[in-house]
Coordinates of N, CA, C and O in Angstrom, one line a residue:
F1 N 0.0 -6.5 15.9 CA -0.5 -5.8 15.5 C -1.6 -5.2 14.7 O -2.7 -6.3 15.6
V2 N -2.0 -4.5 14.4 CA -3.9 -3.6 14.1 C -4.1 -3.1 13.2 O -3.4 -2.3 12.6
A3 N -4.9 -3.1 12.3 CA -5.6 -2.8 11.1 C -6.4 -1.9 11.3 O -6.7 -2.0 11.8
R4 N -5.9 -0.3 10.7 CA -6.3 0.4 10.9 C -6.9 1.1 9.4 O -6.7 0.5 8.2
D5 N -7.9 1.8 9.6 CA -8.3 2.3 8.0 C -7.8 3.2 7.5 O -7.1 4.6 8.3
A6 N -6.8 3.1 6.9 CA -6.8 4.1 6.3 C -6.8 5.7 5.4 O -6.0 6.8 5.5
R7 N -8.0 6.4 5.8 CA -8.7 7.3 5.9 C -8.7 8.6 6.6 O -8.9 9.5 6.7
S8 N -8.3 7.6 8.4 CA -8.4 8.0 8.8 C -7.2 7.8 10.2 O -7.6 8.3 11.4
H9 N -6.5 6.9 10.0 CA -5.1 6.4 10.5 C -3.8 7.1 9.7 O -3.3 6.5 8.2
A10 N -3.0 8.5 10.1 CA -1.7 8.5 9.9 C -0.7 7.0 9.5 O -0.1 6.9 11.4
P11 N 0.4 6.5 9.1 CA 1.2 5.0 9.6 C 2.9 5.6 9.7 O 2.8 7.3 9.4
K12 N 3.1 5.5 10.3 CA 4.1 5.5 11.3 C 5.4 4.5 10.5 O 5.2 3.7 9.9
V13 N 6.8 5.2 10.7 CA 7.8 4.3 9.6 C 7.4 3.0 10.8 O 7.4 2.7 12.1
G14 N 7.4 1.3 10.3 CA 7.2 -0.1 10.5 C 6.0 0.0 10.9 O 5.6 -1.3 10.6
D15 N 5.2 0.8 9.9 CA 4.0 0.3 9.5 C 3.3 -0.5 8.5 O 4.3 -0.2 7.6
L16 N 2.8 -1.0 8.2 CA 2.8 -1.2 6.7 C 1.4 -0.9 6.1 O 0.1 -0.4 6.8
I17 N 1.7 -0.1 4.7 CA 0.4 0.7 3.9 C -0.4 -0.9 3.1 O 0.7 -1.2 2.1
C18 N -1.7 -1.0 3.3 CA -2.2 -2.3 2.0 C -3.3 -1.4 1.1 O -3.9 -0.6 1.4
A19 N -3.1 -2.2 -0.1 CA -3.8 -1.9 -0.6 C -4.9 -3.0 -1.4 O -3.4 -3.8 -1.7
P20 N -6.0 -3.4 -1.9 CA -6.3 -4.5 -3.3 C -5.4 -4.9 -3.8 O -5.0 -3.4 -4.5
R21 N -5.3 -5.6 -4.8 CA -4.9 -6.2 -5.5 C -6.0 -6.9 -6.7 O -6.3 -7.2 -6.6
G22 N -5.6 -6.1 -7.8 CA -6.6 -6.7 -9.3 C -7.5 -6.1 -9.6 O -8.2 -5.8 -8.6
E23 N -7.9 -5.4 -10.5 CA -9.4 -5.3 -10.8 C -10.5 -5.4 -10.2 O -11.3 -4.8 -9.5
H24 N -11.2 -6.7 -10.6 CA -11.8 -7.6 -9.2 C -11.9 -6.8 -8.2 O -12.3 -6.6 -7.8
F25 N -11.3 -7.2 -7.5 CA -10.9 -7.8 -6.0 C -11.2 -5.4 -6.0 O -11.0 -5.2 -5.0
V26 N -10.5 -4.4 -6.3 CA -10.2 -3.3 -5.7 C -11.5 -3.2 -5.9 O -12.0 -2.6 -5.4
A27 N -12.4 -3.2 -7.5 CA -14.2 -3.3 -7.0 C -14.1 -3.0 -6.6 O -14.8 -3.1 -5.7
E28 N -14.4 -5.0 -5.5 CA -15.2 -5.1 -4.3 C -14.8 -4.8 -3.6 O -16.1 -4.6 -2.2
V29 N -13.5 -4.4 -2.6 CA -13.0 -3.8 -1.5 C -13.1 -2.3 -1.9 O -11.4 -1.9 -2.5
Q30 N -13.9 -1.4 -1.6 CA -13.5 0.0 -1.8 C -12.9 0.6 -0.5 O -12.8 2.3 -0.3
V31 N -14.0 0.4 0.3 CA -13.5 0.7 2.3 C -13.4 0.2 3.0 O -13.7 -1.5 2.5
F32 N -12.6 0.5 4.0 CA -12.5 -0.5 5.2 C -13.1 -1.3 5.7 O -12.7 -2.6 5.8
A33 N -14.4 -1.2 5.8 CA -15.2 -2.2 6.1 C -16.2 -3.1 5.3 O -15.8 -4.3 5.9
D34 N -15.2 -3.0 3.9 CA -15.8 -3.9 3.4 C -14.3 -5.6 3.4 O -14.0 -5.7 3.1
L35 N -12.7 -5.3 4.0 CA -12.3 -5.6 4.4 C -12.1 -7.4 4.4 O -13.3 -7.5 4.8
R36 N -11.8 -8.0 3.6 CA -12.1 -9.5 3.9 C -10.7 -10.2 3.7 O -9.2 -9.6 2.2
R37 N -10.5 -11.4 3.7 CA -9.3 -12.4 2.6 C -9.2 -12.4 1.2 O -10.6 -12.0 0.4
G38 N -8.3 -12.2 0.6 CA -7.8 -11.8 -1.1 C -6.8 -11.2 -1.1 O -5.8 -11.4 -0.2
G39 N -7.2 -10.9 -2.5 CA -5.3 -10.0 -2.8 C -5.3 -9.1 -2.8 O -5.9 -8.0 -2.9
Y40 N -4.3 -8.8 -1.7 CA -3.3 -7.1 -1.3 C -1.9 -7.1 -1.7 O -0.9 -8.0 -1.6
H41 N -1.5 -6.0 -2.0 CA -0.5 -5.8 -1.8 C -0.2 -4.2 -0.7 O -1.1 -3.7 -0.4
C42 N 1.2 -5.3 0.0 CA 1.4 -3.9 1.5 C 1.9 -3.5 1.3 O 3.7 -5.0 0.8
D43 N 3.0 -2.3 1.5 CA 4.3 -1.7 1.3 C 4.9 -1.3 3.3 O 3.9 -1.1 2.7
L44 N 6.1 -1.7 3.4 CA 6.9 -1.4 4.9 C 6.8 0.0 5.2 O 8.2 0.5 3.9
V45 N 6.2 1.3 5.7 CA 6.5 2.4 6.0 C 8.0 2.6 7.0 O 8.9 2.4 7.4
V46 N 9.3 3.0 5.8 CA 10.0 3.7 6.0 C 10.7 4.8 6.3 O 11.8 4.9 6.8
A47 N 9.9 5.5 5.4 CA 10.8 7.0 6.2 C 9.1 7.3 6.1 O 8.7 7.7 5.0
L48 N 9.7 8.9 6.6 CA 7.8 10.1 7.1 C 8.8 11.8 6.7 O 9.4 11.7 6.9
R49 N 8.3 12.0 5.6 CA 8.4 13.1 5.2 C 7.5 14.3 4.8 O 6.5 13.5 4.8
P50 N 7.4 15.9 4.7 CA 7.0 17.0 4.8 C 5.8 16.1 3.4 O 6.4 16.0 2.5
G51 N 4.5 16.6 3.6 CA 3.8 15.8 2.4 C 3.4 14.2 1.4 O 3.4 13.6 0.5
E52 N 4.4 13.6 2.1 CA 5.0 12.2 1.4 C 5.7 11.1 2.7 O 6.2 11.7 3.8
L53 N 5.5 9.9 2.1 CA 6.5 9.0 3.0 C 7.1 7.2 2.2 O 6.3 7.5 0.7
H54 N 8.1 7.4 2.7 CA 8.8 6.6 1.4 C 8.1 5.2 2.3 O 8.4 4.2 3.3
A55 N 7.6 4.0 1.6 CA 7.8 2.4 1.6 C 8.3 1.6 0.4 O 8.8 1.7 -0.6
I56 N 8.7 0.7 0.9 CA 9.8 -0.4 0.3 C 8.3 -1.8 0.1 O 8.2 -2.0 1.0
G57 N 8.1 -2.4 -1.1 CA 7.8 -2.8 -1.5 C 8.3 -4.5 -2.1 O 9.4 -3.6 -2.8
G58 N 8.1 -5.2 -2.6 CA 7.8 -6.4 -3.2 C 7.5 -6.7 -4.3 O 5.9 -6.3 -4.1
N59 N 7.8 -7.8 -5.1 CA 7.1 -8.4 -5.5 C 6.8 -7.3 -6.7 O 4.9 -7.4 -7.3
V60 N 6.9 -6.0 -6.7 CA 6.6 -5.1 -7.9 C 7.3 -4.9 -9.3 O 8.2 -4.9 -9.7
H61 N 6.6 -5.2 -10.5 CA 7.4 -5.6 -11.7 C 8.7 -6.7 -11.5 O 9.9 -6.1 -11.6
D62 N 8.8 -7.4 -10.5 CA 9.5 -8.5 -10.2 C 11.2 -7.9 -9.5 O 12.0 -8.2 -9.5
A63 N 10.4 -7.0 -8.5 CA 11.4 -6.2 -7.8 C 11.4 -5.8 -6.8 O 10.0 -5.5 -6.4
V64 N 12.3 -5.3 -6.0 CA 12.1 -4.9 -4.6 C 12.0 -3.5 -5.1 O 13.2 -2.9 -5.8
S65 N 11.1 -2.3 -4.4 CA 11.0 -1.0 -5.2 C 10.3 -0.1 -3.8 O 10.4 0.2 -2.5
L66 N 11.7 1.0 -4.3 CA 10.8 2.5 -3.1 C 9.7 3.0 -3.2 O 10.2 3.7 -5.1
T67 N 8.7 3.7 -2.7 CA 7.9 3.7 -3.9 C 7.7 5.7 -2.8 O 7.6 5.3 -0.9
R68 N 7.2 6.1 -3.2 CA 7.0 7.7 -2.4 C 5.7 7.5 -2.6 O 4.9 8.0 -3.6
V69 N 4.9 7.8 -1.8 CA 3.1 7.7 -1.5 C 3.1 9.8 -0.8 O 3.1 9.8 0.4
A70 N 2.1 9.8 -1.1 CA 2.1 10.9 -1.0 C 0.6 11.2 0.2 O 0.2 10.1 0.7
R71 N 1.0 12.2 1.3 CA 0.4 12.4 3.1 C -0.5 13.8 2.4 O -0.5 14.6 2.5
D72 N -1.9 13.4 3.5 CA -2.7 14.9 3.7 C -1.3 15.6 4.8 O -0.8 15.2 5.0
A73 N -2.8 16.4 5.3 CA -1.5 17.1 5.8 C -1.9 16.5 7.2 O -1.5 16.8 8.6
Q74 N -2.5 15.4 7.5 CA -2.6 15.3 9.0 C -1.6 13.6 8.9 O -1.6 13.4 9.8
G75 N -1.0 13.9 7.5 CA -0.5 12.8 8.0 C -0.4 11.2 6.9 O -0.1 10.0 7.0
R76 N -2.1 11.2 7.3 CA -3.0 9.9 6.7 C -2.7 9.4 4.6 O -2.2 10.7 3.7
V77 N -2.1 8.7 4.3 CA -1.8 8.3 3.2 C -3.3 8.2 2.1 O -4.5 9.0 2.7
L78 N -2.4 9.0 0.1 CA -3.6 9.4 -0.7 C -3.9 8.4 -1.1 O -2.8 8.3 -1.6
P79 N -4.9 8.0 -1.6 CA -5.1 6.6 -2.9 C -5.0 7.1 -3.7 O -4.9 8.4 -4.2
T80 N -4.7 6.0 -4.5 CA -4.3 6.7 -6.2 C -4.7 5.2 -6.8 O -5.2 4.4 -6.5
P81 N -5.3 5.3 -8.9 CA -5.7 4.4 -8.5 C -5.2 3.4 -9.1 O -5.1 1.8 -9.1
T82 N -3.9 3.3 -9.3 CA -3.0 2.2 -9.6 C -2.9 2.0 -7.6 O -2.5 0.1 -7.5
R83 N -2.9 2.6 -6.4 CA -2.9 2.1 -4.9 C -3.8 2.5 -4.7 O -3.3 3.9 -3.4
P84 N -4.3 1.8 -4.4 CA -6.4 2.3 -3.5 C -5.7 2.8 -2.2 O -6.7 1.1 -1.0
W85 N -4.7 3.0 -1.2 CA -4.6 2.6 -0.2 C -5.5 2.1 0.4 O -6.4 3.1 1.1
I86 N -6.0 1.4 1.9 CA -7.4 1.1 2.3 C -7.3 1.0 3.6 O -7.9 0.7 4.5
A87 N -5.3 0.1 3.8 CA -5.6 0.0 5.0 C -3.6 0.4 5.9 O -3.2 -0.4 5.6
V88 N -4.3 0.3 7.3 CA -2.6 0.8 7.4 C -3.0 -0.2 9.0 O -3.6 -0.7 9.5
I89 N -1.6 -0.7 9.0 CA -1.5 -2.3 10.5 C 0.0 -1.5 10.7 O 0.6 -1.6 10.4
E90 N -1.0 -2.1 11.9 CA -0.1 -0.6 12.9 C 1.0 -1.6 14.0 O 0.5 -3.2 14.3
Q91 N 2.5 -1.3 13.5 CA 3.3 -2.5 14.9 C 2.6 -2.0 16.1 O 3.3 -0.8 16.3
R92 N 2.6 -2.2 16.5 CA 2.8 -2.1 18.1 C 3.7 -2.8 19.0 O 4.3 -3.6 18.7

């Protein structure tokens, strides 16, 4: 696995997309260069669609769920206030 900046790397099926978890930690980890130990939420990318990807994640409201994540024209994930995607963990 290799950690990549979500702002410059388009995830593929099998990669993980990760965002900091918790208001305090989100405020501290704003960009890829800020990555460090702490609380993150990661989802497994299971499908790529035009303009979005589908990812599965657990421990979301005590359930496993499918999330549709918007992507830009280059395939990079678009962060949201609830999921400020910051890293792609590339499967090698």
